[in-house]
Short mmCIF file of C-alpha atoms in Angstrom, two decimals:
data_model
loop_
_atom_site.label_atom_id
_atom_site.label_comp_id
_atom_site.label_asym_id
_atom_site.label_seq_id
_atom_site.Cartn_x
_atom_site.Cartn_y
_atom_site.Cartn_z
CA MET A 1 -4.42 -6.63 -14.24
CA ALA A 2 -7.06 -8.72 -12.47
CA ASN A 3 -9.88 -7.71 -10.15
CA THR A 4 -9.00 -7.08 -6.51
CA THR A 5 -10.70 -9.35 -3.96
CA ILE A 6 -10.53 -8.52 -0.26
CA ASP A 7 -11.96 -10.96 2.27
CA LEU A 8 -12.51 -9.46 5.72
CA LEU A 9 -12.42 -12.15 8.40
CA ARG A 10 -13.41 -11.28 11.94
CA HIS A 11 -11.51 -13.15 14.63
CA GLY A 12 -13.26 -16.01 16.43
CA ASP A 13 -14.55 -16.29 19.99
CA VAL A 14 -12.02 -15.28 22.63
CA ALA A 15 -10.83 -16.99 25.80
CA GLY A 16 -12.20 -14.42 28.21
CA LYS A 17 -15.31 -13.19 29.97
CA SER A 18 -17.83 -11.08 28.09
CA ALA A 19 -16.26 -7.63 27.78
CA LEU A 20 -15.24 -4.87 25.41
CA TYR A 21 -11.97 -6.19 24.07
CA GLY A 22 -10.31 -3.41 22.14
CA HIS A 23 -6.55 -3.17 22.58
CA THR A 24 -6.57 -5.77 25.36
CA ASP A 25 -4.61 -8.69 23.91
CA VAL A 26 -6.90 -11.61 24.68
CA ALA A 27 -6.29 -14.96 22.97
CA LEU A 28 -8.67 -16.98 20.83
CA SER A 29 -10.62 -19.81 22.43
CA ASP A 30 -10.28 -23.28 20.91
CA ASP A 31 -13.77 -22.90 19.44
CA GLY A 32 -12.87 -19.50 18.03
CA TRP A 33 -9.85 -20.95 16.26
CA GLN A 34 -11.91 -23.82 14.84
CA LYS A 35 -14.56 -21.44 13.47
CA MET A 36 -11.90 -19.39 11.68
CA GLN A 37 -10.37 -22.57 10.31
CA SER A 38 -13.73 -23.77 8.99
CA GLN A 39 -14.50 -20.39 7.48
CA THR A 40 -11.25 -20.16 5.54
CA GLU A 41 -10.48 -23.74 4.53
CA SER A 42 -12.56 -23.56 1.34
CA LEU A 43 -11.32 -20.10 0.29
CA PRO A 44 -8.93 -19.72 -2.64
CA ILE A 45 -5.40 -19.23 -1.35
CA PRO A 46 -4.79 -15.48 -1.00
CA ASP A 47 -1.73 -13.70 -2.28
CA VAL A 48 -1.19 -12.02 1.07
CA ILE A 49 -2.69 -11.91 4.57
CA ILE A 50 -3.00 -8.56 6.37
CA SER A 51 -3.74 -8.82 10.09
CA SER A 52 -4.36 -6.71 13.13
CA PRO A 53 -1.32 -7.21 15.39
CA LEU A 54 -3.50 -8.34 18.30
CA SER A 55 -3.05 -12.05 18.99
CA ARG A 56 -6.72 -13.00 18.50
CA CYS A 57 -6.15 -12.08 14.85
CA TYR A 58 -2.42 -12.45 14.30
CA ALA A 59 -1.95 -15.94 15.80
CA PHE A 60 -4.37 -17.43 13.26
CA ALA A 61 -3.06 -15.28 10.41
CA LYS A 62 0.54 -16.26 11.12
CA ASN A 63 -0.30 -19.95 11.41
CA THR A 64 -2.23 -19.86 8.12
CA GLY A 65 0.62 -18.03 6.42
CA ASN A 66 3.19 -20.53 7.64
CA THR A 67 1.03 -23.50 6.65
CA LYS A 68 0.19 -22.26 3.16
CA LEU A 69 3.41 -20.32 2.51
CA ILE A 70 1.60 -16.98 2.25
CA PRO A 71 3.26 -13.70 3.28
CA VAL A 72 1.70 -12.12 6.39
CA GLN A 73 1.77 -8.41 7.19
CA THR A 74 0.38 -6.54 10.20
CA SER A 75 -1.34 -3.18 10.21
CA ASN A 76 -2.02 -1.10 13.32
CA ASP A 77 -4.75 0.65 11.31
CA LEU A 78 -6.78 -2.58 11.52
CA MET A 79 -6.84 -2.72 15.34
CA GLU A 80 -10.11 -2.52 17.23
CA CYS A 81 -11.08 0.66 19.05
CA ASN A 82 -9.20 1.43 22.26
CA PHE A 83 -11.98 1.38 24.87
CA GLY A 84 -9.80 3.02 27.49
CA ARG A 85 -10.85 2.41 31.09
CA TRP A 86 -13.42 -0.17 29.99
CA ASP A 87 -11.06 -2.15 27.78
CA GLY A 88 -10.97 -5.81 28.79
CA VAL A 89 -13.07 -5.28 31.94
CA ALA A 90 -15.83 -7.88 32.26
CA PHE A 91 -19.35 -6.46 31.86
CA ASP A 92 -20.30 -8.06 35.19
CA ASP A 93 -17.62 -5.97 36.89
CA LEU A 94 -18.69 -2.78 35.13
CA HIS A 95 -22.29 -3.41 36.20
CA GLY A 96 -21.39 -4.55 39.72
CA ASN A 97 -18.13 -3.32 41.20
CA LEU A 98 -17.90 -0.29 38.88
CA GLN A 99 -21.53 0.78 38.76
CA ASN A 100 -20.66 4.41 38.02
CA GLU A 101 -19.27 3.28 34.65
CA TRP A 102 -22.50 1.67 33.44
CA PRO A 103 -24.41 4.89 32.54
CA LEU A 104 -21.35 6.08 30.61
CA LEU A 105 -21.18 2.78 28.75
CA ASP A 106 -24.88 2.96 27.91
CA ALA A 107 -24.43 6.47 26.52
CA PHE A 108 -21.52 5.18 24.42
CA TRP A 109 -23.71 2.43 22.95
CA GLN A 110 -26.37 4.95 21.96
CA SER A 111 -24.04 7.57 20.46
CA PRO A 112 -20.43 6.38 20.24
CA SER A 113 -19.21 9.41 18.31
CA THR A 114 -20.18 11.84 21.09
CA ASN A 115 -19.37 9.64 24.09
CA THR A 116 -15.72 8.59 23.92
CA PRO A 117 -14.76 5.92 26.48
CA PRO A 118 -12.83 7.41 29.42
CA GLN A 119 -9.13 7.48 28.45
CA GLY A 120 -10.10 5.78 25.20
CA GLU A 121 -10.05 6.44 21.45
CA ALA A 122 -12.51 8.79 19.79
CA LEU A 123 -14.66 7.09 17.17
CA ALA A 124 -13.68 9.70 14.56
CA ALA A 125 -9.99 8.92 15.08
CA MET A 126 -10.67 5.21 14.69
CA TYR A 127 -12.72 5.76 11.54
CA GLN A 128 -9.96 7.81 9.96
CA ARG A 129 -7.26 5.22 10.64
CA VAL A 130 -9.45 2.33 9.48
CA CYS A 131 -10.29 4.11 6.22
CA LYS A 132 -6.61 4.89 5.71
CA GLY A 133 -5.69 1.25 6.32
CA PHE A 134 -8.33 -0.01 3.88
CA THR A 135 -7.29 2.50 1.21
CA ASP A 136 -3.65 1.46 1.61
CA ILE A 137 -4.58 -2.19 1.09
CA CYS A 138 -6.62 -1.40 -2.03
CA GLN A 139 -3.74 0.57 -3.54
CA GLN A 140 -0.84 -1.67 -2.51
CA TYR A 141 -2.46 -4.97 -3.45
CA LYS A 142 -4.40 -3.97 -6.53
CA GLY A 143 -5.25 -6.97 -8.68
CA GLN A 144 -4.55 -9.45 -5.87
CA ARG A 145 -6.57 -11.59 -3.49
CA VAL A 146 -6.16 -10.38 0.08
CA LEU A 147 -7.29 -11.95 3.36
CA VAL A 148 -7.71 -9.33 6.09
CA VAL A 149 -8.00 -10.65 9.66
CA SER A 150 -9.46 -8.00 11.92
CA HIS A 151 -12.25 -6.97 14.31
CA GLY A 152 -15.99 -6.35 14.27
CA GLY A 153 -15.77 -2.58 14.68
CA VAL A 154 -13.18 -2.30 11.93
CA ILE A 155 -15.25 -4.33 9.47
CA ARG A 156 -18.40 -2.32 10.21
CA GLN A 157 -16.56 0.93 9.53
CA ILE A 158 -15.17 -0.35 6.24
CA VAL A 159 -18.67 -1.38 5.18
CA ALA A 160 -20.01 2.04 6.20
CA SER A 161 -17.30 3.85 4.23
CA ILE A 162 -18.04 1.85 1.08
CA LEU A 163 -21.80 2.33 1.28
CA GLY A 164 -21.66 5.92 2.51
CA ILE A 165 -23.80 5.19 5.56
CA ASP A 166 -23.67 6.71 9.04
CA TRP A 167 -20.67 5.47 11.03
CA GLN A 168 -21.20 7.87 13.93
CA GLY A 169 -24.44 6.64 15.50
CA GLY A 170 -25.05 3.50 17.48
CA ASP A 171 -27.21 1.76 14.86
CA LEU A 172 -24.28 0.54 12.75
CA TYR A 173 -22.70 -1.20 15.73
CA GLN A 174 -25.92 -2.54 17.24
CA GLN A 175 -27.86 -3.58 14.15
CA LEU A 176 -25.25 -4.78 11.66
CA SER A 177 -24.28 -8.29 12.74
CA ILE A 178 -20.62 -9.14 12.19
CA GLU A 179 -20.35 -12.38 14.12
CA TYR A 180 -17.18 -14.02 15.36
CA ALA A 181 -15.36 -15.69 12.44
CA SER A 182 -17.76 -14.18 9.89
CA LEU A 183 -16.59 -13.27 6.39
CA THR A 184 -17.26 -10.12 4.35
CA ARG A 185 -16.11 -9.95 0.72
CA ILE A 186 -15.23 -6.86 -1.30
CA VAL A 187 -14.38 -6.89 -4.99
CA ILE A 188 -12.92 -3.99 -6.98
CA LEU A 189 -13.19 -4.49 -10.72
CA ASP A 190 -10.20 -3.78 -12.93
CA VAL A 191 -11.83 -0.88 -14.75
CA PRO A 192 -11.22 2.88 -14.50
CA ASN A 193 -12.74 4.59 -11.43
CA ALA A 194 -14.14 1.33 -10.11
CA LYS A 195 -15.89 1.50 -6.75
CA PRO A 196 -15.65 -1.34 -4.21
CA ILE A 197 -18.50 -3.85 -4.47
CA LEU A 198 -19.75 -5.67 -1.38
CA LYS A 199 -20.47 -9.24 -2.51
CA PHE A 200 -21.67 -10.33 0.93
CA ILE A 201 -21.51 -9.06 4.52
CA GLY A 202 -21.02 -11.04 7.71
CA LYS A 203 -21.30 -14.55 6.28
CA PRO A 204 -21.31 -16.83 9.37
CA ALA A 205 -18.85 -19.65 9.85
CA PRO A 206 -20.14 -23.04 8.64
CA LEU A 207 -22.70 -24.51 11.01
CA GLU A 208 -20.70 -27.66 11.63
CA SER A 209 -17.98 -25.53 13.25
CA GLN A 210 -20.44 -24.03 15.74
CA PHE A 211 -21.30 -27.19 17.69
#
């Protein structure tokens, strides 16, 4: 058997106003697509691509799979958090037309585990499904190279689970930068009881793709 390499690619910029896009199915912008293309074009060809089913991830994953003849699978466990009543609503609208929502949103930023979005998904439930999804990938694709196309919150939680750091407070989500189209690499050595190794976290897309 060989080592397992898992590349976590966050989707690129989206074609929408600034908002919390969780389960809202917003498309990639042209720039977002280009950043993902630039980020992945120099990567070794993976054995499989695993994608969130949301189009800002899956459209690129499917296109890459078709172009390079790589199998593509989707996993609901890799979806972003469901932000409930706030999901997909522009921040300007939350701050203006829906002013009563803004204090709730601020409380969520400070302590997301104790302030679930109205009608949304609890952070603990998201963390459990993300960890399950990551464990399934590690087991099913042992010894392979995997490209995972997912979301910022998902990637942060995977990093937290590997390092054993706090996933419940706001610091992880405010202070760990996982930019659009950034890449995080995990390697699991082919030795007994090997633990995942983070080779790098949140590597930005090449600069030439950002202008």
